PDB file of C-alpha atoms in Angstrom:
ATOM      1  CA  MET A   1      21.369  11.909  10.272  1.00 53.00           C
ATOM      2  CA  THR A   2      20.370   9.130   8.709  1.00 74.00           C
ATOM      3  CA  ALA A   3      17.432   9.343   5.972  1.00 88.00           C
ATOM      4  CA  ARG A   4      14.283   7.589   7.031  1.00 95.00           C
ATOM      5  CA  THR A   5      13.363   4.246   5.222  1.00 97.00           C
ATOM      6  CA  ALA A   6      10.242   3.009   3.320  1.00 98.00           C
ATOM      7  CA  LEU A   7       9.993   0.078   1.828  1.00 98.00           C
ATOM      8  CA  VAL A   8       6.595  -0.066  -0.751  1.00 98.00           C
ATOM      9  CA  THR A   9       5.027  -3.007  -2.256  1.00 98.00           C
ATOM     10  CA  GLY A  10       4.225  -2.569  -5.434  1.00 96.00           C
ATOM     11  CA  ALA A  11       6.194   0.236  -6.769  1.00 97.00           C
ATOM     12  CA  ASN A  12       6.826   0.070 -10.102  1.00 96.00           C
ATOM     13  CA  ARG A  13       3.499   2.040 -11.721  1.00 95.00           C
ATOM     14  CA  GLY A  14       0.465   3.835 -10.762  1.00 95.00           C
ATOM     15  CA  SER A  15       0.172   4.397  -6.677  1.00 96.00           C
ATOM     16  CA  GLY A  16       3.305   2.390  -5.886  1.00 97.00           C
ATOM     17  CA  LEU A  17       5.247   4.234  -7.796  1.00 98.00           C
ATOM     18  CA  ALA A  18       4.061   7.748  -7.442  1.00 97.00           C
ATOM     19  CA  ILE A  19       3.856   7.828  -3.812  1.00 98.00           C
ATOM     20  CA  ALA A  20       8.014   6.114  -3.838  1.00 98.00           C
ATOM     21  CA  THR A  21       8.648   8.456  -5.618  1.00 98.00           C
ATOM     22  CA  ALA A  22       6.946  11.664  -3.374  1.00 98.00           C
ATOM     23  CA  LEU A  23       8.971  10.353  -0.750  1.00 98.00           C
ATOM     24  CA  HIS A  24      12.129   9.940  -2.503  1.00 98.00           C
ATOM     25  CA  GLU A  25      11.404  13.567  -3.511  1.00 98.00           C
ATOM     26  CA  ALA A  26      11.268  14.466   0.783  1.00 97.00           C
ATOM     27  CA  GLY A  27      14.775  12.785   1.130  1.00 97.00           C
ATOM     28  CA  TRP A  28      13.264   8.844   1.741  1.00 97.00           C
ATOM     29  CA  ARG A  29      15.029   6.010   0.906  1.00 97.00           C
ATOM     30  CA  VAL A  30      12.880   3.650  -0.952  1.00 98.00           C
ATOM     31  CA  LEU A  31      13.567   0.212  -1.056  1.00 98.00           C
ATOM     32  CA  ALA A  32       9.953  -2.125  -2.630  1.00 98.00           C
ATOM     33  CA  LEU A  33       8.884  -6.019  -3.497  1.00 98.00           C
ATOM     34  CA  ASN A  34       8.389  -5.234  -7.150  1.00 97.00           C
ATOM     35  CA  ARG A  35       7.353  -7.656  -9.398  1.00 96.00           C
ATOM     36  CA  THR A  36       8.082  -5.245 -12.442  1.00 96.00           C
ATOM     37  CA  PRO A  37      11.690  -3.410 -11.649  1.00 95.00           C
ATOM     38  CA  ALA A  38      10.505  -0.057 -12.225  1.00 94.00           C
ATOM     39  CA  GLY A  39      14.585   0.285 -13.089  1.00 95.00           C
ATOM     40  CA  LEU A  40      15.016   3.199 -11.566  1.00 97.00           C
ATOM     41  CA  PRO A  41      18.158   4.284 -10.306  1.00 96.00           C
ATOM     42  CA  TRP A  42      17.326   5.760  -6.624  1.00 97.00           C
ATOM     43  CA  LEU A  43      15.262   2.796  -5.527  1.00 97.00           C
ATOM     44  CA  ARG A  44      16.520   0.117  -4.279  1.00 96.00           C
ATOM     45  CA  GLU A  45      14.514  -2.941  -5.305  1.00 96.00           C
ATOM     46  CA  ARG A  46      13.668  -6.763  -5.250  1.00 96.00           C
ATOM     47  CA  VAL A  47      12.078  -9.388  -7.656  1.00 96.00           C
ATOM     48  CA  VAL A  48       9.372 -10.770  -5.708  1.00 96.00           C
ATOM     49  CA  ASP A  49       5.432 -11.456  -6.488  1.00 96.00           C
ATOM     50  CA  LEU A  50       3.649 -11.399  -4.328  1.00 96.00           C
ATOM     51  CA  GLY A  51       1.386 -14.492  -4.778  1.00 96.00           C
ATOM     52  CA  ARG A  52       3.915 -15.675  -2.812  1.00 96.00           C
ATOM     53  CA  PRO A  53       3.683 -14.221   0.107  1.00 96.00           C
ATOM     54  CA  GLY A  54       6.150 -17.011   1.896  1.00 96.00           C
ATOM     55  CA  GLU A  55       9.213 -14.689  -0.796  1.00 97.00           C
ATOM     56  CA  VAL A  56       8.222 -11.455   1.527  1.00 97.00           C
ATOM     57  CA  ALA A  57      10.046 -11.980   4.357  1.00 97.00           C
ATOM     58  CA  ALA A  58      13.653 -13.123   3.206  1.00 97.00           C
ATOM     59  CA  ALA A  59      13.603 -10.443   0.303  1.00 97.00           C
ATOM     60  CA  VAL A  60      12.921  -8.027   3.018  1.00 97.00           C
ATOM     61  CA  ASP A  61      16.081  -9.494   5.248  1.00 96.00           C
ATOM     62  CA  GLU A  62      18.034  -8.866   2.180  1.00 96.00           C
ATOM     63  CA  LEU A  63      17.090  -5.467   1.006  1.00 96.00           C
ATOM     64  CA  LEU A  64      18.124  -4.109   4.301  1.00 95.00           C
ATOM     65  CA  ALA A  65      20.841  -5.864   5.320  1.00 94.00           C
ATOM     66  CA  GLU A  66      22.349  -4.809   1.934  1.00 92.00           C
ATOM     67  CA  LEU A  67      21.159  -1.251   3.068  1.00 90.00           C
ATOM     68  CA  ALA A  68      22.966  -1.948   6.186  1.00 89.00           C
ATOM     69  CA  ASP A  69      26.241  -3.042   3.727  1.00 86.00           C
ATOM     70  CA  GLU A  70      26.384   0.450   2.774  1.00 83.00           C
ATOM     71  CA  ASP A  71      25.975   2.638   5.365  1.00 79.00           C
ATOM     72  CA  GLY A  72      29.075   0.611   7.016  1.00 72.00           C
ATOM     73  CA  GLY A  73      27.793  -3.106   9.202  1.00 63.00           C
ATOM     74  CA  GLY A  74      25.422  -3.218  11.821  1.00 57.00           C
ATOM     75  CA  ASP A  75      22.181  -6.084  12.060  1.00 51.00           C
ATOM     76  CA  GLY A  76      19.753  -3.729   8.835  1.00 50.00           C
ATOM     77  CA  ASP A  77      17.329  -3.567  11.192  1.00 61.00           C
ATOM     78  CA  GLY A  78      17.581   0.686   9.850  1.00 87.00           C
ATOM     79  CA  LEU A  79      13.391   0.861   8.975  1.00 96.00           C
ATOM     80  CA  ASP A  80      10.945   3.644   9.581  1.00 97.00           C
ATOM     81  CA  ALA A  81       8.032   3.127   8.036  1.00 98.00           C
ATOM     82  CA  VAL A  82       6.176   0.072   5.026  1.00 98.00           C
ATOM     83  CA  VAL A  83       3.124   0.500   2.553  1.00 98.00           C
ATOM     84  CA  ALA A  84       1.643  -2.298   1.335  1.00 98.00           C
ATOM     85  CA  ASN A  85       0.300  -1.044  -1.287  1.00 97.00           C
ATOM     86  CA  ALA A  86       0.142  -4.338  -3.621  1.00 96.00           C
ATOM     87  CA  VAL A  87      -3.154  -4.890  -5.762  1.00 95.00           C
ATOM     88  CA  ASP A  88      -4.920  -8.144  -7.032  1.00 94.00           C
ATOM     89  CA  ARG A  89      -7.842  -6.717 -10.025  1.00 90.00           C
ATOM     90  CA  ALA A  90      -9.306  -9.779 -10.685  1.00 88.00           C
ATOM     91  CA  PHE A  91     -12.843  -9.396 -11.547  1.00 91.00           C
ATOM     92  CA  GLY A  92     -15.470 -11.484 -12.595  1.00 92.00           C
ATOM     93  CA  THR A  93     -18.623 -12.628 -10.252  1.00 94.00           C
ATOM     94  CA  VAL A  94     -19.048 -15.082  -8.007  1.00 96.00           C
ATOM     95  CA  ALA A  95     -19.963 -17.313 -10.139  1.00 96.00           C
ATOM     96  CA  THR A  96     -17.966 -17.930 -12.418  1.00 95.00           C
ATOM     97  CA  LEU A  97     -14.915 -17.083 -10.021  1.00 94.00           C
ATOM     98  CA  SER A  98     -12.045 -18.921 -10.292  1.00 95.00           C
ATOM     99  CA  PRO A  99     -10.359 -21.186  -7.554  1.00 95.00           C
ATOM    100  CA  ALA A 100      -7.379 -19.592  -8.464  1.00 96.00           C
ATOM    101  CA  ALA A 101      -8.594 -15.861  -9.125  1.00 96.00           C
ATOM    102  CA  TRP A 102      -9.714 -16.509  -5.580  1.00 96.00           C
ATOM    103  CA  GLN A 103      -6.202 -17.744  -4.226  1.00 97.00           C
ATOM    104  CA  ARG A 104      -3.825 -14.927  -6.276  1.00 97.00           C
ATOM    105  CA  ALA A 105      -6.409 -11.965  -4.661  1.00 96.00           C
ATOM    106  CA  LEU A 106      -6.062 -13.701  -1.566  1.00 97.00           C
ATOM    107  CA  ASP A 107      -2.504 -13.760  -1.808  1.00 97.00           C
ATOM    108  CA  VAL A 108      -1.174 -10.620  -2.651  1.00 97.00           C
ATOM    109  CA  ASN A 109      -4.191  -8.375  -1.463  1.00 97.00           C
ATOM    110  CA  LEU A 110      -4.008  -9.474   2.550  1.00 97.00           C
ATOM    111  CA  THR A 111      -2.183 -12.586   3.435  1.00 98.00           C
ATOM    112  CA  SER A 112       1.637 -10.466   1.374  1.00 97.00           C
ATOM    113  CA  ALA A 113       0.661  -7.807   3.511  1.00 98.00           C
ATOM    114  CA  VAL A 114       0.338  -9.989   6.440  1.00 98.00           C
ATOM    115  CA  ALA A 115       3.889 -10.987   5.672  1.00 98.00           C
ATOM    116  CA  LEU A 116       5.203  -7.972   5.490  1.00 98.00           C
ATOM    117  CA  VAL A 117       3.866  -6.061   8.282  1.00 98.00           C
ATOM    118  CA  GLN A 118       5.309  -9.535  10.693  1.00 98.00           C
ATOM    119  CA  ALA A 119       9.259  -9.347   7.951  1.00 97.00           C
ATOM    120  CA  ALA A 120       9.128  -5.331   9.119  1.00 97.00           C
ATOM    121  CA  LEU A 121       7.249  -4.995  12.658  1.00 97.00           C
ATOM    122  CA  PRO A 122      10.624  -6.115  14.562  1.00 96.00           C
ATOM    123  CA  ARG A 123      12.374  -3.357  13.247  1.00 95.00           C
ATOM    124  CA  LEU A 124       9.592  -1.013  14.074  1.00 97.00           C
ATOM    125  CA  ARG A 125       9.574  -1.190  16.626  1.00 96.00           C
ATOM    126  CA  ALA A 126      13.022  -0.747  17.343  1.00 93.00           C
ATOM    127  CA  GLY A 127      12.461   1.635  15.411  1.00 83.00           C
ATOM    128  CA  ALA A 128      11.349   5.319  17.099  1.00 73.00           C
ATOM    129  CA  GLY A 129       8.027   5.547  15.590  1.00 85.00           C
ATOM    130  CA  GLY A 130       7.079   3.788  12.527  1.00 96.00           C
ATOM    131  CA  ARG A 131       4.374   3.101  10.511  1.00 98.00           C
ATOM    132  CA  ILE A 132       2.592   1.399   8.618  1.00 98.00           C
ATOM    133  CA  VAL A 133       0.196   2.225   5.716  1.00 98.00           C
ATOM    134  CA  LEU A 134      -2.059  -0.479   4.110  1.00 98.00           C
ATOM    135  CA  MET A 135      -3.327   0.962   0.802  1.00 98.00           C
ATOM    136  CA  GLY A 136      -7.389  -0.052   1.223  1.00 97.00           C
ATOM    137  CA  SER A 137     -10.206   0.656  -0.534  1.00 96.00           C
ATOM    138  CA  HIS A 138     -13.595   2.442  -1.218  1.00 94.00           C
ATOM    139  CA  ALA A 139     -14.323  -1.183  -2.548  1.00 93.00           C
ATOM    140  CA  GLY A 140     -14.145  -2.269   0.629  1.00 95.00           C
ATOM    141  CA  SER A 141     -17.376  -1.027   2.178  1.00 94.00           C
ATOM    142  CA  ARG A 142     -19.160   0.132  -1.582  1.00 92.00           C
ATOM    143  CA  TYR A 143     -19.123  -3.527  -2.820  1.00 91.00           C
ATOM    144  CA  PHE A 144     -19.928  -4.018  -6.466  1.00 90.00           C
ATOM    145  CA  GLU A 145     -21.204  -7.016  -9.244  1.00 93.00           C
ATOM    146  CA  GLY A 146     -17.611  -8.440 -10.528  1.00 94.00           C
ATOM    147  CA  GLY A 147     -15.872  -7.344  -7.588  1.00 94.00           C
ATOM    148  CA  GLY A 148     -16.014 -10.401  -4.747  1.00 95.00           C
ATOM    149  CA  SER A 149     -12.216 -11.207  -4.098  1.00 96.00           C
ATOM    150  CA  TYR A 150     -11.654  -7.419  -4.248  1.00 96.00           C
ATOM    151  CA  CYS A 151     -14.256  -6.307  -2.359  1.00 96.00           C
ATOM    152  CA  ALA A 152     -13.831  -9.676   0.003  1.00 97.00           C
ATOM    153  CA  THR A 153     -10.152  -8.302   0.777  1.00 97.00           C
ATOM    154  CA  LYS A 154     -10.159  -4.989   0.344  1.00 97.00           C
ATOM    155  CA  ALA A 155     -12.577  -5.461   3.337  1.00 97.00           C
ATOM    156  CA  ALA A 156     -10.066  -7.719   5.096  1.00 98.00           C
ATOM    157  CA  LEU A 157      -7.174  -5.647   4.774  1.00 98.00           C
ATOM    158  CA  LYS A 158      -9.602  -3.076   6.531  1.00 97.00           C
ATOM    159  CA  ALA A 159      -9.966  -5.159   9.870  1.00 98.00           C
ATOM    160  CA  LEU A 160      -5.991  -5.402   9.485  1.00 98.00           C
ATOM    161  CA  ALA A 161      -5.542  -2.452  10.441  1.00 98.00           C
ATOM    162  CA  GLU A 162      -7.437  -1.932  13.466  1.00 98.00           C
ATOM    163  CA  VAL A 163      -6.044  -5.169  14.208  1.00 98.00           C
ATOM    164  CA  LEU A 164      -2.635  -3.262  13.609  1.00 98.00           C
ATOM    165  CA  LEU A 165      -3.670  -0.293  14.924  1.00 97.00           C
ATOM    166  CA  LEU A 166      -4.606  -1.495  18.756  1.00 97.00           C
ATOM    167  CA  GLU A 167      -2.552  -3.577  19.356  1.00 97.00           C
ATOM    168  CA  GLU A 168       1.088  -2.095  18.029  1.00 97.00           C
ATOM    169  CA  ARG A 169       0.787   0.847  19.607  1.00 95.00           C
ATOM    170  CA  GLU A 170       1.946   0.082  23.126  1.00 94.00           C
ATOM    171  CA  HIS A 171       5.274  -0.873  20.948  1.00 95.00           C
ATOM    172  CA  GLY A 172       4.950   3.063  19.564  1.00 95.00           C
ATOM    173  CA  VAL A 173       4.221   1.743  15.376  1.00 97.00           C
ATOM    174  CA  VAL A 174       1.020   2.804  14.784  1.00 97.00           C
ATOM    175  CA  THR A 175      -0.977   1.717  11.480  1.00 98.00           C
ATOM    176  CA  THR A 176      -3.321   4.353   8.865  1.00 98.00           C
ATOM    177  CA  LEU A 177      -5.426   2.664   6.360  1.00 98.00           C
ATOM    178  CA  VAL A 178      -5.438   4.906   3.472  1.00 98.00           C
ATOM    179  CA  SER A 179      -9.246   4.401   1.680  1.00 97.00           C
ATOM    180  CA  PRO A 180      -9.085   5.806  -2.084  1.00 96.00           C
ATOM    181  CA  GLY A 181     -11.774   5.755  -4.140  1.00 93.00           C
ATOM    182  CA  ALA A 182     -11.533   5.830  -8.356  1.00 91.00           C
ATOM    183  CA  ILE A 183      -7.666   6.904  -8.615  1.00 94.00           C
ATOM    184  CA  ALA A 184      -6.474   7.799 -11.991  1.00 92.00           C
ATOM    185  CA  ASN A 185      -4.178   4.816 -12.618  1.00 90.00           C
ATOM    186  CA  LEU A 186      -3.713   3.456 -16.103  1.00 88.00           C
ATOM    187  CA  PRO A 187      -0.970   5.967 -18.890  1.00 88.00           C
ATOM    188  CA  GLY A 188      -2.859   8.435 -20.433  1.00 89.00           C
ATOM    189  CA  ASP A 189      -5.928   8.679 -17.748  1.00 90.00           C
ATOM    190  CA  SER A 190      -6.891  11.689 -17.281  1.00 88.00           C
ATOM    191  CA  SER A 191     -10.060  12.394 -16.011  1.00 89.00           C
ATOM    192  CA  GLU A 192     -11.315  15.067 -14.083  1.00 90.00           C
ATOM    193  CA  PHE A 193     -12.936  12.584 -11.921  1.00 89.00           C
ATOM    194  CA  LYS A 194     -10.411  10.617 -10.648  1.00 92.00           C
ATOM    195  CA  MET A 195      -7.904  11.486  -8.012  1.00 94.00           C
ATOM    196  CA  SER A 196      -4.236  11.582  -9.461  1.00 95.00           C
ATOM    197  CA  THR A 197      -1.098   9.715  -8.440  1.00 96.00           C
ATOM    198  CA  GLU A 198       0.351  12.275  -7.824  1.00 97.00           C
ATOM    199  CA  SER A 199      -1.924  13.228  -4.827  1.00 97.00           C
ATOM    200  CA  VAL A 200      -2.319   9.463  -3.347  1.00 97.00           C
ATOM    201  CA  GLY A 201       1.145   9.938  -3.233  1.00 98.00           C
ATOM    202  CA  SER A 202       1.445  13.602  -1.703  1.00 98.00           C
ATOM    203  CA  THR A 203      -1.008  12.178   1.030  1.00 98.00           C
ATOM    204  CA  VAL A 204       0.891   9.091   2.100  1.00 98.00           C
ATOM    205  CA  ARG A 205       3.307  10.516   2.329  1.00 98.00           C
ATOM    206  CA  TRP A 206       1.810  13.563   4.928  1.00 98.00           C
ATOM    207  CA  LEU A 207       0.881  10.405   6.792  1.00 98.00           C
ATOM    208  CA  LEU A 208       4.505   9.099   7.153  1.00 97.00           C
ATOM    209  CA  GLU A 209       5.808  12.578   8.049  1.00 96.00           C
ATOM    210  CA  ALA A 210       2.759  13.656  10.587  1.00 96.00           C
ATOM    211  CA  PRO A 211       3.369  14.099  14.037  1.00 94.00           C
ATOM    212  CA  ALA A 212       4.688  11.958  16.488  1.00 92.00           C
ATOM    213  CA  ASP A 213       1.907  11.594  19.063  1.00 94.00           C
ATOM    214  CA  LEU A 214      -0.009  11.924  15.825  1.00 95.00           C
ATOM    215  CA  ALA A 215      -2.189   8.171  15.021  1.00 96.00           C
ATOM    216  CA  VAL A 216      -4.794   9.057  11.815  1.00 97.00           C
ATOM    217  CA  GLY A 217      -6.353   5.533  12.165  1.00 97.00           C
ATOM    218  CA  GLU A 218      -7.938   5.315   8.541  1.00 97.00           C
ATOM    219  CA  ILE A 219      -8.157   7.738   6.135  1.00 97.00           C
ATOM    220  CA  GLU A 220     -11.283   7.994   3.242  1.00 96.00           C
ATOM    221  CA  LEU A 221      -9.797   9.387   0.084  1.00 96.00           C
ATOM    222  CA  ARG A 222     -12.641  10.669  -3.146  1.00 94.00           C
ATOM    223  CA  PRO A 223     -12.319  13.266  -6.167  1.00 92.00           C
ATOM    224  CA  ALA A 224     -13.342  15.867  -5.963  1.00 93.00           C
ATOM    225  CA  ARG A 225     -15.058  16.507  -8.523  1.00 90.00           C
ATOM    226  CA  LEU A 226     -18.268  14.611  -9.299  1.00 85.00           C
ATOM    227  CA  PRO A 227     -20.321  13.971 -13.271  1.00 82.00           C
ATOM    228  CA  GLY A 228     -22.710  14.883 -14.521  1.00 79.00           C
ATOM    229  CA  SER A 229     -24.851  11.124 -14.903  1.00 77.00           C
ATOM    230  CA  LEU A 230     -23.058   9.103 -11.924  1.00 71.00           C
ATOM    231  CA  PRO A 231     -22.127   5.810 -13.814  1.00 70.00           C
ATOM    232  CA  VAL A 232     -24.113   3.186 -11.332  1.00 72.00           C
ATOM    233  CA  THR A 233     -22.502  -0.819 -11.549  1.00 79.00           C
ATOM    234  CA  GLY A 234     -19.559  -2.279 -11.046  1.00 82.00           C
ATOM    235  CA  LEU A 235     -16.070  -0.213 -10.473  1.00 79.00           C
ATOM    236  CA  ASP A 236     -17.215   2.748 -12.342  1.00 78.00           C
ATOM    237  CA  ARG A 237     -20.059   2.551  -8.752  1.00 77.00           C
ATOM    238  CA  LEU A 238     -16.552   3.924  -6.754  1.00 77.00           C
ATOM    239  CA  GLN A 239     -16.708   7.594  -8.643  1.00 76.00           C
ATOM    240  CA  ALA A 240     -19.655   7.619  -8.217  1.00 72.00           C
ATOM    241  CA  VAL A 241     -19.226   7.972  -4.246  1.00 73.00           C
TER     242      VAL A 241
END
């Protein structure tokens, strides 16, 4: 039996790498679109700057065609799941945010996710129960100072996930928005008040392997513990949820 195949964006570090690793360890074949290559022997990747969403479709086609050739031919349509994880976190007040920073946040956080979904949908529809996971954030519903571009794009991603869920179930494709709070994404961060990337990775794996008759529209993730003195401004607000 051919292993299931998933495509993950931003799989070179942090939560994206943890998601890719969890899937690999569960026997999935994992493809990736990364701005910086991870260089792992089991991860088939293309270097793509998701700030240029127009490059996404061609990269997806190349990866799947290469995989089909290895499988002995075919049209390269073997895709079971996609995870739109890559993110740009440009922080700054609305008064000072540059047009370039705003545009890059739109391209990476939102437009590249649309491009990924559009490239993947014909393949996901062709399979038996395709899955889409869009990695959102508490920032999409709990806004904070300095987070204009990040909060706005994550809020739009939440809307996109619901529209996709409504539109694609008739084609056998289920979309889930994963909405996490504070994650220990940076190297060396072992805060007990944040979720580990491994915990996020195992949750996404469960979603992609969920029973075929189950559609999880949105799942919210929070750290199990709260600090005694809660932060009240900026990005740190997300640790207080």
